[in-house]
Short mmCIF file of C-alpha atoms in Angstrom, two decimals:
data_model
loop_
_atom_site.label_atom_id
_atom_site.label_comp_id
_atom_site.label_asym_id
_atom_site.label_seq_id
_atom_site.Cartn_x
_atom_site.Cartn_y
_atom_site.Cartn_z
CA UNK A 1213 -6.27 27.61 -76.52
CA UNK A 1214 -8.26 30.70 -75.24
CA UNK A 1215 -5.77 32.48 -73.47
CA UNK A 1216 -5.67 36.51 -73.99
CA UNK A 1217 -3.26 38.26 -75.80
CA UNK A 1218 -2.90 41.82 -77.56
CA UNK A 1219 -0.66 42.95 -80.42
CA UNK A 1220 1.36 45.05 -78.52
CA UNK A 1221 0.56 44.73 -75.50
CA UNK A 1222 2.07 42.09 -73.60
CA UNK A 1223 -1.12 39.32 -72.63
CA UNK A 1224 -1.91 37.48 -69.38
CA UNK A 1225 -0.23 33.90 -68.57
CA UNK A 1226 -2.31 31.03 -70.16
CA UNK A 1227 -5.27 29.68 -68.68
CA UNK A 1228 -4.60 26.52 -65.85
CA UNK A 1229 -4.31 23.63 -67.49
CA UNK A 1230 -7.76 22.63 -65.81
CA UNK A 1231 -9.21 24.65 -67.93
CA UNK A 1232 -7.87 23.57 -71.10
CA UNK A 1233 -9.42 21.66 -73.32
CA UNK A 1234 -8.83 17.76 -73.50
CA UNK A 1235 -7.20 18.21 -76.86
CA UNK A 1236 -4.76 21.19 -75.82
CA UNK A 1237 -3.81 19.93 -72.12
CA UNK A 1238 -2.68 16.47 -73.84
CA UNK A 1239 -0.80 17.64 -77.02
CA UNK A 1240 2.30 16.33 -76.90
CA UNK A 1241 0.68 12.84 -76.16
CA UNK A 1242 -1.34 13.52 -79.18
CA UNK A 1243 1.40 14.15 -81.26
CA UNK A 1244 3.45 11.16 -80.08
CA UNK A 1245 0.96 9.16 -81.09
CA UNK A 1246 0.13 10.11 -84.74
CA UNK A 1247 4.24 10.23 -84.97
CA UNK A 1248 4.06 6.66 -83.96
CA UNK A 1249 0.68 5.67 -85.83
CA UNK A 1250 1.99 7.05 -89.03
CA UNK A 1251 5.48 5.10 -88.62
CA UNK A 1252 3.86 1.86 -87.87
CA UNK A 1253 1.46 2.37 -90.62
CA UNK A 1254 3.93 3.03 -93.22
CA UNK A 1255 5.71 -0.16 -91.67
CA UNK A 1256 3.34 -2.97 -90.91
CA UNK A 1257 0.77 -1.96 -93.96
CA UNK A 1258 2.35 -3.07 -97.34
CA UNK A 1259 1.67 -0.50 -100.35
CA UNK A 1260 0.52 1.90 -97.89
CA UNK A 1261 3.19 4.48 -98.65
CA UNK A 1262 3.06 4.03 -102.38
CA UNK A 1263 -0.93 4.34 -102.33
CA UNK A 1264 -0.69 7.61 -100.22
CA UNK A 1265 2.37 8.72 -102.59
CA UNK A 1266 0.23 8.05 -105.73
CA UNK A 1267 -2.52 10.45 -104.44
CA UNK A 1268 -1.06 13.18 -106.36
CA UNK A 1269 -2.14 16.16 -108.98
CA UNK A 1270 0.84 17.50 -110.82
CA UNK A 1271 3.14 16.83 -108.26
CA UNK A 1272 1.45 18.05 -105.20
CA UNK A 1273 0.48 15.31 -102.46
CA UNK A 1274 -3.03 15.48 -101.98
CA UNK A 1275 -3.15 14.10 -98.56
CA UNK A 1276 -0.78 16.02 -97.50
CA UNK A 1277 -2.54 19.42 -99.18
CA UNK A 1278 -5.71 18.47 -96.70
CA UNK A 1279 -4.24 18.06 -94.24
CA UNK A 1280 -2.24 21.45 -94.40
CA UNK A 1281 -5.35 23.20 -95.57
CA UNK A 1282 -7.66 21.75 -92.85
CA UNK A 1283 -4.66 22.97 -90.05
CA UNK A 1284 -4.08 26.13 -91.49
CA UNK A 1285 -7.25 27.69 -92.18
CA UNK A 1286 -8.65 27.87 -89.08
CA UNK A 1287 -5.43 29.74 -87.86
CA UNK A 1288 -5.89 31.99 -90.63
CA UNK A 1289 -9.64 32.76 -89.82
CA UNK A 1290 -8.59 34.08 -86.24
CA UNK A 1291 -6.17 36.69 -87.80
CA UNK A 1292 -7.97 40.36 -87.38
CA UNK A 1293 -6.73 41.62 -90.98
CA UNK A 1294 -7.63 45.00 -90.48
CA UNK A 1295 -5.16 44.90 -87.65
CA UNK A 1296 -2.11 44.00 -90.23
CA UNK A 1297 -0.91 47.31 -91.03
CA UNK A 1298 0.35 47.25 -87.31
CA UNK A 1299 2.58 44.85 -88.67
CA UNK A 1300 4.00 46.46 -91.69
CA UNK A 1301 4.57 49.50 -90.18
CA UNK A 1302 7.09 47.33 -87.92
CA UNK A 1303 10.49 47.66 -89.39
CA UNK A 1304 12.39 46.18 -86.51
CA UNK A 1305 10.02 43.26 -86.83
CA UNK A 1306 10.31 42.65 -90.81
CA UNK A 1307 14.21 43.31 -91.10
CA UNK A 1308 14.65 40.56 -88.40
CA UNK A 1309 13.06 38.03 -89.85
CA UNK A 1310 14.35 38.74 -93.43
CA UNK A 1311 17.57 38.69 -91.29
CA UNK A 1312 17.51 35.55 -89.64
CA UNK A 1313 15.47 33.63 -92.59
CA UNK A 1314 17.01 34.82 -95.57
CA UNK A 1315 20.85 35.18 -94.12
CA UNK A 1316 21.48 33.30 -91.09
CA UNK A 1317 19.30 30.33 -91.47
CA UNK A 1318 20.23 29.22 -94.72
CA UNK A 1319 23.96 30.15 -93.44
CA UNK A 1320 24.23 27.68 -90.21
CA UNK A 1321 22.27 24.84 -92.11
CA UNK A 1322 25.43 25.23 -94.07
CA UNK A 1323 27.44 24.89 -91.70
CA UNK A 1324 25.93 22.34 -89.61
CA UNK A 1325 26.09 20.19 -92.72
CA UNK A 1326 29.31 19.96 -93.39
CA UNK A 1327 30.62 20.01 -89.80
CA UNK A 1328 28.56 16.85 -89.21
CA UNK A 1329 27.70 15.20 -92.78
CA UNK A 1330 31.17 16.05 -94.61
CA UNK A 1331 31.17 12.12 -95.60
CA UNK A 1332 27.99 12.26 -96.39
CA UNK A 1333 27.09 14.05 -99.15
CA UNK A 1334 23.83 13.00 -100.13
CA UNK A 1335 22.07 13.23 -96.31
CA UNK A 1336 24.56 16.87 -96.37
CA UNK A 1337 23.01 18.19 -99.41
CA UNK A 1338 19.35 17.36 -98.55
CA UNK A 1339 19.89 19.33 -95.20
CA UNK A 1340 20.92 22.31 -97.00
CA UNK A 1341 18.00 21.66 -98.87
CA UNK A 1342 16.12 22.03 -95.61
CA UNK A 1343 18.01 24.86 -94.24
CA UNK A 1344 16.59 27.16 -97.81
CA UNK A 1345 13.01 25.91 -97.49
CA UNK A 1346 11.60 28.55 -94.94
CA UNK A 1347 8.71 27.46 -93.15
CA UNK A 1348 4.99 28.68 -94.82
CA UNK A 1349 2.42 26.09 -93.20
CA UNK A 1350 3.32 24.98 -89.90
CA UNK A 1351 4.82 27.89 -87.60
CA UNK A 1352 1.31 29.14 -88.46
CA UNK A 1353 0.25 26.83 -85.77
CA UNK A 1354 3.13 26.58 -83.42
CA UNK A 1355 3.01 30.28 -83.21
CA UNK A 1356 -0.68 30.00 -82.16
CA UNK A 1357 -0.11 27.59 -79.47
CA UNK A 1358 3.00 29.42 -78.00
CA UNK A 1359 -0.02 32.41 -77.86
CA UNK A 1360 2.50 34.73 -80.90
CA UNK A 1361 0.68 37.28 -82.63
CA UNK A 1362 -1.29 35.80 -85.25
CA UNK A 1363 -1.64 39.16 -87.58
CA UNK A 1364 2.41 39.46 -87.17
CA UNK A 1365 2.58 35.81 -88.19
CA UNK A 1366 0.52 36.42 -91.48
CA UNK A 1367 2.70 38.85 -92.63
CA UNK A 1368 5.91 37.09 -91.92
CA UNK A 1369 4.73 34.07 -93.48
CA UNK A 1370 3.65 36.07 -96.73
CA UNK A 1371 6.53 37.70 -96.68
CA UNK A 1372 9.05 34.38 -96.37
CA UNK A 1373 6.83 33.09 -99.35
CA UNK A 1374 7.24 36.14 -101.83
CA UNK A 1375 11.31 35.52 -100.90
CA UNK A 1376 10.79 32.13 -101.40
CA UNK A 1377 9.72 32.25 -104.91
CA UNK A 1378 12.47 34.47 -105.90
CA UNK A 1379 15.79 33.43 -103.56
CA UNK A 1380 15.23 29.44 -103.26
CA UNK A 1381 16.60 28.97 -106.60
CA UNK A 1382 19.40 31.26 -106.10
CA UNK A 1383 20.41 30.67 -102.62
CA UNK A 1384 20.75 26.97 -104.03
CA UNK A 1385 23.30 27.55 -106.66
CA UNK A 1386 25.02 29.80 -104.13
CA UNK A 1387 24.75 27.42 -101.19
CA UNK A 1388 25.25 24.03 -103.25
CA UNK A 1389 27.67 25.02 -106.21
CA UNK A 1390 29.54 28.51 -105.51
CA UNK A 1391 30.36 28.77 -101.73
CA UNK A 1392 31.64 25.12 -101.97
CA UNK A 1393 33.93 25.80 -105.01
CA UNK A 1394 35.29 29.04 -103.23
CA UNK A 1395 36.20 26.91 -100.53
CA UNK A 1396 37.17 23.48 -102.31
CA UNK A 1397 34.69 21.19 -100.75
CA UNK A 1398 32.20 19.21 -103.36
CA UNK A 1399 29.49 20.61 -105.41
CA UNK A 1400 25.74 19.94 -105.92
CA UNK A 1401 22.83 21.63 -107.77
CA UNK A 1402 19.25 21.60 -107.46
CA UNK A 1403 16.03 21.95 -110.00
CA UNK A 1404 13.64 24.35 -108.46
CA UNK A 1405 12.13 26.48 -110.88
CA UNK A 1406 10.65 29.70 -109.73
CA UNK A 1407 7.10 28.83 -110.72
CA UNK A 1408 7.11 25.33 -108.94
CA UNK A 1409 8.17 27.29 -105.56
CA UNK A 1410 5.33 29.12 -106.46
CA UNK A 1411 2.73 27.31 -107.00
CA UNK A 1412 3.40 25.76 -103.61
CA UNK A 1413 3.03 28.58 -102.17
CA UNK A 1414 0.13 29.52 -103.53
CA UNK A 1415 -1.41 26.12 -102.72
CA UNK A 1416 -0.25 25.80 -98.92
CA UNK A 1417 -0.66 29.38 -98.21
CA UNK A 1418 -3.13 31.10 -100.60
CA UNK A 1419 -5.95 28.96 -100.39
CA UNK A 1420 -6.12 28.77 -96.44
CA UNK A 1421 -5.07 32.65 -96.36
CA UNK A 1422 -8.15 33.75 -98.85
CA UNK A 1423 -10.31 31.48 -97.04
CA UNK A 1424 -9.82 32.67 -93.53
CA UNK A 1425 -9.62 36.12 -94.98
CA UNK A 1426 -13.23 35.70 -96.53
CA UNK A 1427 -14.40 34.03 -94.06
CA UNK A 1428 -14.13 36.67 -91.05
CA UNK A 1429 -14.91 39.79 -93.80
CA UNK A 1430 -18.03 38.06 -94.85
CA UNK A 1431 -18.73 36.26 -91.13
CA UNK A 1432 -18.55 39.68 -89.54
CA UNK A 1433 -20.47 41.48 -92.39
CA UNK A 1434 -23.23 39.05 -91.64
CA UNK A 1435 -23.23 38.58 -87.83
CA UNK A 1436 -21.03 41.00 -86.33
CA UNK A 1437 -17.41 40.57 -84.46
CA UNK A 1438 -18.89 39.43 -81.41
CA UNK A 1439 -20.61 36.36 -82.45
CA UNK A 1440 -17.61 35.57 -84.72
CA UNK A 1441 -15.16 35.16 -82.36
CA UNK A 1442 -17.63 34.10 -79.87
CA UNK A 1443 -19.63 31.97 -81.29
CA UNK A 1444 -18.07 30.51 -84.93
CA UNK A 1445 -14.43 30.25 -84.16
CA UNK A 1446 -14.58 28.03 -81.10
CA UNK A 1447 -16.42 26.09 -83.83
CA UNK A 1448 -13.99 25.78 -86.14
CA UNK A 1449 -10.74 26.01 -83.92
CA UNK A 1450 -10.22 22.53 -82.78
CA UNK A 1451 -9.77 21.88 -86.55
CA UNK A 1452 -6.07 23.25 -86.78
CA UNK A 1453 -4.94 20.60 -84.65
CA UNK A 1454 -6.87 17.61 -86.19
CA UNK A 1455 -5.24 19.18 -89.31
CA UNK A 1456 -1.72 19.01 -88.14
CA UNK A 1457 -2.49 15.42 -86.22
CA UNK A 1458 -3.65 14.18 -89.87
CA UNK A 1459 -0.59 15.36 -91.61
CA UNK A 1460 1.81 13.75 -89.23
CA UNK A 1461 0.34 10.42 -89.61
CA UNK A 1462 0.65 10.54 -93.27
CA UNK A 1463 4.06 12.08 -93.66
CA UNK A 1464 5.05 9.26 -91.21
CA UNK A 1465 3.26 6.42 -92.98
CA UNK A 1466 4.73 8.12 -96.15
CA UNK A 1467 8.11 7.19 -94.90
CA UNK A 1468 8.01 4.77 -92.26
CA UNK A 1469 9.54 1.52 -93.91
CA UNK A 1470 12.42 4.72 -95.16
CA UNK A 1471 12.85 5.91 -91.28
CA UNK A 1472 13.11 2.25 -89.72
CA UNK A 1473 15.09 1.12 -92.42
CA UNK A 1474 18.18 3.26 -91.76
CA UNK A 1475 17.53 4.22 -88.17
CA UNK A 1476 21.82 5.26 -87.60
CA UNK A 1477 21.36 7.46 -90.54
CA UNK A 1478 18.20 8.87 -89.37
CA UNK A 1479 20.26 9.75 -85.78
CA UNK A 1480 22.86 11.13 -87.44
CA UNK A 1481 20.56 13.40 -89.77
CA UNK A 1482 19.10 14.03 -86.79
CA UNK A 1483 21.67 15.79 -84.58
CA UNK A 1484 22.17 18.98 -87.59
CA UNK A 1485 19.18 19.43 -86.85
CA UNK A 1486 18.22 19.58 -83.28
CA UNK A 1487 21.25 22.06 -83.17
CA UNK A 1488 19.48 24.03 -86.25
CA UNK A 1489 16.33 24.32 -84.66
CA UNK A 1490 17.70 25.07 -80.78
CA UNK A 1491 20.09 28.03 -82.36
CA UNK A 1492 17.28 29.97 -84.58
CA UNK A 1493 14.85 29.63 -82.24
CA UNK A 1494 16.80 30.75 -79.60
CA UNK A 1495 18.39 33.22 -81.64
CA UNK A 1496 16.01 34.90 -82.61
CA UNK A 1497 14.13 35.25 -78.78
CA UNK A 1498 17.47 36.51 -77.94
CA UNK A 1499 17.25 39.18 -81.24
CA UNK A 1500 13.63 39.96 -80.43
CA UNK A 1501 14.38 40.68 -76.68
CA UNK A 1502 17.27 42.49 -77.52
CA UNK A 1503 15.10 45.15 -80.08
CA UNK A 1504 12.78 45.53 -77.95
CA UNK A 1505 9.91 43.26 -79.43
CA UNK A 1506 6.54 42.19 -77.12
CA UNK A 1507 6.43 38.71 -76.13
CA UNK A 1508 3.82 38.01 -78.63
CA UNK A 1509 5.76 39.25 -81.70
CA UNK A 1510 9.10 37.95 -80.39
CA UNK A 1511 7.44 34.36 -80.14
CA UNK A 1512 6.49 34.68 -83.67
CA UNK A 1513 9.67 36.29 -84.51
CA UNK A 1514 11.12 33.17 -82.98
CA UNK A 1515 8.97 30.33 -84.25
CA UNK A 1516 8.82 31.51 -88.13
CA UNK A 1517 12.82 31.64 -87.80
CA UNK A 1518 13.07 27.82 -86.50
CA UNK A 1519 9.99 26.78 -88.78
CA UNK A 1520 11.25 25.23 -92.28
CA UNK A 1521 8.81 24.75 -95.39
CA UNK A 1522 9.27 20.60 -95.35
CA UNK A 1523 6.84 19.90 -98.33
CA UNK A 1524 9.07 22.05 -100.42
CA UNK A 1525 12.51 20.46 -99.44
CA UNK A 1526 11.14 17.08 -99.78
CA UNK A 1527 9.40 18.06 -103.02
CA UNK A 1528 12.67 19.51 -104.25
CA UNK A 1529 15.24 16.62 -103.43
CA UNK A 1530 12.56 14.47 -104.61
CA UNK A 1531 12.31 15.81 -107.71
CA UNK A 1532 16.17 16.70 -108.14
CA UNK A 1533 17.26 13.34 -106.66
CA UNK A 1534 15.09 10.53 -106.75
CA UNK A 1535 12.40 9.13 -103.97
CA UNK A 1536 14.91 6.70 -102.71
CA UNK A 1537 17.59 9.14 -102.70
CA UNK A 1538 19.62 10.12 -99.50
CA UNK A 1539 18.53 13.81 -99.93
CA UNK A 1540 14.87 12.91 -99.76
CA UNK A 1541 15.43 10.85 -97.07
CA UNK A 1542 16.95 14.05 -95.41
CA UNK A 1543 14.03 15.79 -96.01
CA UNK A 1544 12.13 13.65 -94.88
CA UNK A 1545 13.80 13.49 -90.86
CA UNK A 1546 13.08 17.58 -90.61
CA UNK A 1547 9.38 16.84 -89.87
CA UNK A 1548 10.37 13.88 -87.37
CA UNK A 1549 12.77 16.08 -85.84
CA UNK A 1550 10.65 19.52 -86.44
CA UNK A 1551 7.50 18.14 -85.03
CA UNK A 1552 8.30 17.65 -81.54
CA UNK A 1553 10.70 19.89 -80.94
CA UNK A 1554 8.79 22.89 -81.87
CA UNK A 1555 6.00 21.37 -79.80
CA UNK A 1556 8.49 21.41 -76.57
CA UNK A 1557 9.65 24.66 -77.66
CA UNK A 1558 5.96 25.92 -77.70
CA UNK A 1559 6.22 25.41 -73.66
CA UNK A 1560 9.52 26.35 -73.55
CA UNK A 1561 7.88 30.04 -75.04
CA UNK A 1562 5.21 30.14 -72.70
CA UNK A 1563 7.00 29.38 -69.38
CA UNK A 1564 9.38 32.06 -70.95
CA UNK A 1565 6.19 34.57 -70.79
CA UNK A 1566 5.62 34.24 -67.30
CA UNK A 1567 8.89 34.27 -66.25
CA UNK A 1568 9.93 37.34 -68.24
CA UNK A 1569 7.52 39.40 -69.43
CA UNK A 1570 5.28 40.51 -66.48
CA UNK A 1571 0.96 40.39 -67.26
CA UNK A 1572 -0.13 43.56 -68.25
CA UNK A 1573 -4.14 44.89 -68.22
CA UNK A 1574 -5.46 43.84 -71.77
CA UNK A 1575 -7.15 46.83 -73.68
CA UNK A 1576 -10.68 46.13 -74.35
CA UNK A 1577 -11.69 43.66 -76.61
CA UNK A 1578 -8.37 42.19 -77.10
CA UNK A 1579 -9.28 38.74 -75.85
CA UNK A 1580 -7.71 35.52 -77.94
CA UNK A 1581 -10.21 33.10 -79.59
#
């Protein structure tokens, strides 16, 4: 999308849908259909699912690493870095999203749980799951489409994964094993060691952040800012979303026999977490309104609060649980339910823009790529 935007500054509506691009203007179409590709796929195809599962190095699903590289770095090649201690210096900004990621996410996934999965224990326990993995890969491009600020989204997301590596583990035992005791309901545990969190992290997130980080330093260096974002992202930008179009198809075709197999149990995994996703993300518009944020850094603040780090919650019940388990399968209904929602939400932000936050003049140079 080439609509303008500014850090601070609050940016002009997006461009008529006219002007769009084929790929933007039809989106959600786009994404309905890789949802359904993938889910007939996994369906109609035997051994498809267990071919795609057994494309793995130490644990890590390799087609699902591409495809989260291949969306994420162009994202991370649009980010002006030398614009990201704007960011930092934002305290209002950082303590809200430790806030809502660290206290009251993991918090109403708890809830939500047991309000609606207390017979349930294994679908309950995999949503918790869900509720501690905070999102790392795709609110990068959610918050790009909704036109957030991409700098404040780096530094979120960095920040969510260095409290990932350390409070995953520990919010687990607290969330799964002590809060329940306190209050007499049943107990679970999880297996997450510290450095398996972080090697995820440094996988989904380091790569595509070093390479978009090189990439503009050494791009600029070379050619200058003007033909960078002129010329050699509109190159590469389309990318992102046959990234995330690639990923959907094979998480779905990872899991489609799973899905269509227990379809009841899919709807009521489902309904957690429609509310989940409706109260952060609305929450935290609401919390970056009420501060005082920009529209671009409350979108952000908004989207990285709703987003949830899927490849680690399924990786983690997986691992903890089984494949066939009822956590996995758990884990595996966030993306189905993640995926489109975030997508309406993205509209839901931007008809929020114009309807809220008048257009201001743009300071020079401040145009989105």
């Amino acid at each position: 999308m080439s609509t303008a935007r500014t850090d601070a500054v609050t940016s002009s509506p997006p461009a008529p849908a006219g002007r769009l691009s084929t790929l933007d203007r039809f989106l959600p179409l786009w994404i309905a259909l890789a949802m359904g590709a993938g889910l007939l796929l996994g369906q109609f195809v035997p051994g498809l699912g267990s071919a795609i599962d057994g494309i793995k190095i130490d644990g890590i699903s390799l087609p699902i690493a591409l495809g989260l590289l291949i969306m994420m770095y162009p994202v991370l090649a649009k980010v002006r870095y030398d614009r990201l201690d704007t960011v930092t210096g934002d305290r209002r900004l950082l303590t809200s999203s430790i806030f809502l990621n660290w206290v009251i996410g993991p918090a109403v996934m708890f809830a939500l749980a047991w309000i609606f999965l207390a017979d349930l224990p294994e679908y309950r326990t995999g949503l918790i799951i869900v509720g501690l993995a905070r999102c790392i890969a795709m609110v990068i491009i959610w918050n790009d489409l909704a036109c957030g600020d991409r700098e404040a989204a780096a530094v979120l997301v960095a920040l969510n994964s260095v409290f990932q590596v350390f409070m995953f583990a520990l919010l687990g035992w607290f969330y799964l094993a002590l809060l329940p005791s306190w209050l007499g309901f049943e107990q679970a545990s999880i297996d997450a060691s510290p450095w398996d969190i972080a090697r995820s992290v440094l996988i989904f997130l380091g790569i595509p952040l070093l390479a978009g980080y090189l990439t503009r330093r050494f791009g600029e260096r070379a050619k200058g800012r003007e033909w960078y974002e002129a010329k050699f992202l509109p190159v590469i930008g389309p990318w992102a979303l046959y990234g995330l179009l690639f990923t959907i198809v094979v998480l779905f075709a990872l899991q489609g026999e799973q899905i269509s197999s227990n379809p009841l149990d899919v709807v009521r995994i489902s309904v957690p977490l429609l509310i989940y996703f409706a109260v952060m993300w609305f929450g935290g518009y609401l919390l970056g309104a009420a501060i005082g944020l920009s529209y671009e850094r409350t979108t952000t603040l908004a989207f990285t609060a709703a987003g949830n780090n899927f490849e680690l919650a399924i990786a983690v019940a997986i691992a903890t649980f089984g494949v066939t388990s009822g956590q996995a399968l758990a884990g595996v209904v966030g993306p189905l339910i993640e995926v489109p929602v975030l997508v309406a939400l993205v509209y839901v932000s931007l008809w929020l823009r114009k309807r809220f936050w008048a257009a201001s003049p743009l300071p020079e140079g401040s145009t989105r790529k």
